């Protein structure tokens, strides 16, 4: 009985000592965490000063995602013998010039992805990688500063696909107006004088028109996190059927050096593209479709995978 009591006492003392040690370690960690936070604030302040300096700022980051799989005699599914895969990547690049009286901002966005499904039991199926997401956008914005946060500006923006139907359709916006930069990371473009050139073989559906161009771009880096959000909108003065907007977002978290995890998603609304799809490319085309009787469904995409940056 005496030995049992001694053993229980020893366990109690050991537990108490461990608890004390854990509390002591946590107490020591607190000031160090505060010190790290303070250092990070100083680093962020220096980075802000660096970003405010005149001259060129050039950079790029993106996401790579993909998967491969193979099934043999997996009878619970409709195609028991198959190999499949998908791969996609996104690139966001910029080259910005900032001077005392003017700025010149250039950006490019590319998002491509492919998918394949090879039915081993069907020798006539298409076993190649087929493009599924195809986005290409390039823009150039020049502004002459009237104040530190407002400038008169001119914008050129081109959007199309490059894997399928290059420049069919393609959109070129050219316009003038004003650019507002309330904070260094946010750029808001409002151009009431803008012409939207549309290039397409389907001239009876796609039409160029005059309208207003609105662009909002936010690019920010928080420590190991890079974030970019871009909204590009055209409002046609001729008809809302010719209006369109695209909103793209990219997130990247660095895990080791330039490698990390990335997530991209995009939203798009374009009634001309919707009508063209319903008339010509849908599984069951509708020859009676018009702008007035179709639903302008929201277009979306997303990619999750490894990220990289330069």
PDB file of N, CA, C and O in Angstrom, residues 29-55:
ATOM      1  N   UNK A  29       6.852  32.372 -24.697  1.00  0.00           N
ATOM      2  CA  UNK A  29       6.487  32.549 -26.098  1.00  0.00           C
ATOM      3  C   UNK A  29       5.750  33.858 -26.352  1.00  0.00           C
ATOM      4  O   UNK A  29       5.879  34.450 -27.432  1.00  0.00           O
ATOM      5  N   UNK A  30       4.968  34.328 -25.375  1.00  0.00           N
ATOM      6  CA  UNK A  30       4.170  35.527 -25.560  1.00  0.00           C
ATOM      7  C   UNK A  30       4.974  36.735 -26.010  1.00  0.00           C
ATOM      8  O   UNK A  30       4.672  37.331 -27.056  1.00  0.00           O
ATOM      9  N   UNK A  31       6.008  37.152 -25.261  1.00  0.00           N
ATOM     10  CA  UNK A  31       6.800  38.317 -25.683  1.00  0.00           C
ATOM     11  C   UNK A  31       7.462  38.126 -27.041  1.00  0.00           C
ATOM     12  O   UNK A  31       7.595  39.074 -27.814  1.00  0.00           O
ATOM     13  N   UNK A  32       7.883  36.866 -27.336  1.00  0.00           N
ATOM     14  CA  UNK A  32       8.533  36.612 -28.627  1.00  0.00           C
ATOM     15  C   UNK A  32       7.566  36.800 -29.770  1.00  0.00           C
ATOM     16  O   UNK A  32       7.921  37.324 -30.840  1.00  0.00           O
ATOM     17  N   UNK A  33       6.300  36.353 -29.579  1.00  0.00           N
ATOM     18  CA  UNK A  33       5.294  36.575 -30.611  1.00  0.00           C
ATOM     19  C   UNK A  33       5.054  38.056 -30.829  1.00  0.00           C
ATOM     20  O   UNK A  33       4.893  38.511 -31.971  1.00  0.00           O
ATOM     21  N   UNK A  34       5.028  38.827 -29.720  1.00  0.00           N
ATOM     22  CA  UNK A  34       4.853  40.270 -29.847  1.00  0.00           C
ATOM     23  C   UNK A  34       6.017  40.882 -30.616  1.00  0.00           C
ATOM     24  O   UNK A  34       5.839  41.799 -31.421  1.00  0.00           O
ATOM     25  N   UNK A  35       7.224  40.368 -30.367  1.00  0.00           N
ATOM     26  CA  UNK A  35       8.408  40.882 -31.055  1.00  0.00           C
ATOM     27  C   UNK A  35       8.340  40.577 -32.548  1.00  0.00           C
ATOM     28  O   UNK A  35       8.681  41.413 -33.388  1.00  0.00           O
ATOM     29  N   UNK A  36       7.898  39.370 -32.887  1.00  0.00           N
ATOM     30  CA  UNK A  36       7.762  39.002 -34.302  1.00  0.00           C
ATOM     31  C   UNK A  36       6.754  39.909 -34.991  1.00  0.00           C
ATOM     32  O   UNK A  36       6.980  40.379 -36.113  1.00  0.00           O
ATOM     33  N   UNK A  37       5.629  40.181 -34.317  1.00  0.00           N
ATOM     34  CA  UNK A  37       4.613  41.065 -34.892  1.00  0.00           C
ATOM     35  C   UNK A  37       5.157  42.469 -35.107  1.00  0.00           C
ATOM     36  O   UNK A  37       4.888  43.113 -36.128  1.00  0.00           O
ATOM     37  N   UNK A  38       5.941  42.942 -34.150  1.00  0.00           N
ATOM     38  CA  UNK A  38       6.522  44.274 -34.276  1.00  0.00           C
ATOM     39  C   UNK A  38       7.516  44.336 -35.436  1.00  0.00           C
ATOM     40  O   UNK A  38       7.553  45.310 -36.192  1.00  0.00           O
ATOM     41  N   UNK A  39       8.315  43.283 -35.574  1.00  0.00           N
ATOM     42  CA  UNK A  39       9.275  43.230 -36.679  1.00  0.00           C
ATOM     43  C   UNK A  39       8.549  43.211 -38.014  1.00  0.00           C
ATOM     44  O   UNK A  39       8.955  43.894 -38.962  1.00  0.00           O
ATOM     45  N   UNK A  40       7.470  42.417 -38.085  1.00  0.00           N
ATOM     46  CA  UNK A  40       6.713  42.336 -39.325  1.00  0.00           C
ATOM     47  C   UNK A  40       6.106  43.686 -39.691  1.00  0.00           C
ATOM     48  O   UNK A  40       6.063  44.060 -40.868  1.00  0.00           O
ATOM     49  N   UNK A  41       5.654  44.454 -38.697  1.00  0.00           N
ATOM     50  CA  UNK A  41       5.110  45.785 -38.969  1.00  0.00           C
ATOM     51  C   UNK A  41       6.180  46.697 -39.559  1.00  0.00           C
ATOM     52  O   UNK A  41       5.915  47.469 -40.480  1.00  0.00           O
ATOM     53  N   UNK A  42       7.399  46.608 -39.000  1.00  0.00           N
ATOM     54  CA  UNK A  42       8.481  47.435 -39.534  1.00  0.00           C
ATOM     55  C   UNK A  42       8.831  47.033 -40.963  1.00  0.00           C
ATOM     56  O   UNK A  42       9.099  47.876 -41.821  1.00  0.00           O
ATOM     57  N   UNK A  43       8.840  45.713 -41.223  1.00  0.00           N
ATOM     58  CA  UNK A  43       9.115  45.224 -42.582  1.00  0.00           C
ATOM     59  C   UNK A  43       8.045  45.704 -43.550  1.00  0.00           C
ATOM     60  O   UNK A  43       8.342  46.156 -44.660  1.00  0.00           O
ATOM     61  N   UNK A  44       6.767  45.632 -43.124  1.00  0.00           N
ATOM     62  CA  UNK A  44       5.671  46.088 -43.980  1.00  0.00           C
ATOM     63  C   UNK A  44       5.783  47.581 -44.262  1.00  0.00           C
ATOM     64  O   UNK A  44       5.475  48.032 -45.383  1.00  0.00           O
ATOM     65  N   UNK A  45       6.191  48.347 -43.264  1.00  0.00           N
ATOM     66  CA  UNK A  45       6.344  49.793 -43.457  1.00  0.00           C
ATOM     67  C   UNK A  45       7.457  50.093 -44.463  1.00  0.00           C
ATOM     68  O   UNK A  45       7.321  50.962 -45.330  1.00  0.00           O
ATOM     69  N   UNK A  46       8.565  49.356 -44.367  1.00  0.00           N
ATOM     70  CA  UNK A  46       9.657  49.531 -45.323  1.00  0.00           C
ATOM     71  C   UNK A  46       9.235  49.117 -46.728  1.00  0.00           C
ATOM     72  O   UNK A  46       9.605  49.767 -47.706  1.00  0.00           O
ATOM     73  N   UNK A  47       8.439  48.032 -46.826  1.00  0.00           N
ATOM     74  CA  UNK A  47       7.949  47.596 -48.123  1.00  0.00           C
ATOM     75  C   UNK A  47       7.038  48.643 -48.742  1.00  0.00           C
ATOM     76  O   UNK A  47       7.076  48.871 -49.954  1.00  0.00           O
ATOM     77  N   UNK A  48       6.219  49.289 -47.918  1.00  0.00           N
ATOM     78  CA  UNK A  48       5.337  50.343 -48.414  1.00  0.00           C
ATOM     79  C   UNK A  48       6.159  51.513 -48.966  1.00  0.00           C
ATOM     80  O   UNK A  48       5.804  52.100 -50.001  1.00  0.00           O
ATOM     81  N   UNK A  49       7.248  51.868 -48.268  1.00  0.00           N
ATOM     82  CA  UNK A  49       8.126  52.924 -48.760  1.00  0.00           C
ATOM     83  C   UNK A  49       8.776  52.530 -50.080  1.00  0.00           C
ATOM     84  O   UNK A  49       8.914  53.340 -50.997  1.00  0.00           O
ATOM     85  N   UNK A  50       9.163  51.250 -50.173  1.00  0.00           N
ATOM     86  CA  UNK A  50       9.778  50.760 -51.402  1.00  0.00           C
ATOM     87  C   UNK A  50       8.796  50.797 -52.565  1.00  0.00           C
ATOM     88  O   UNK A  50       9.144  51.211 -53.682  1.00  0.00           O
ATOM     89  N   UNK A  51       7.539  50.395 -52.306  1.00  0.00           N
ATOM     90  CA  UNK A  51       6.518  50.399 -53.354  1.00  0.00           C
ATOM     91  C   UNK A  51       6.184  51.807 -53.820  1.00  0.00           C
ATOM     92  O   UNK A  51       5.733  51.993 -54.961  1.00  0.00           O
ATOM     93  N   UNK A  52       6.368  52.787 -52.933  1.00  0.00           N
ATOM     94  CA  UNK A  52       6.026  54.177 -53.280  1.00  0.00           C
ATOM     95  C   UNK A  52       7.101  54.857 -54.124  1.00  0.00           C
ATOM     96  O   UNK A  52       6.858  55.926 -54.689  1.00  0.00           O
ATOM     97  N   UNK A  53       8.278  54.256 -54.230  1.00  0.00           N
ATOM     98  CA  UNK A  53       9.352  54.858 -55.007  1.00  0.00           C
ATOM     99  C   UNK A  53       9.004  54.856 -56.494  1.00  0.00           C
ATOM    100  O   UNK A  53       8.343  53.945 -56.985  1.00  0.00           O
ATOM    101  N   UNK A  54       9.432  55.893 -57.226  1.00  0.00           N
ATOM    102  CA  UNK A  54       9.170  55.923 -58.672  1.00  0.00           C
ATOM    103  C   UNK A  54       9.983  54.857 -59.403  1.00  0.00           C
ATOM    104  O   UNK A  54      10.952  54.317 -58.868  1.00  0.00           O
ATOM    105  N   UNK A  55       9.536  54.559 -60.645  1.00  0.00           N
ATOM    106  CA  UNK A  55      10.234  53.563 -61.454  1.00  0.00           C
ATOM    107  C   UNK A  55       9.343  52.374 -61.770  1.00  0.00           C
ATOM    108  O   UNK A  55       8.151  52.358 -61.465  1.00  0.00           O
TER     109      UNK A  55
END
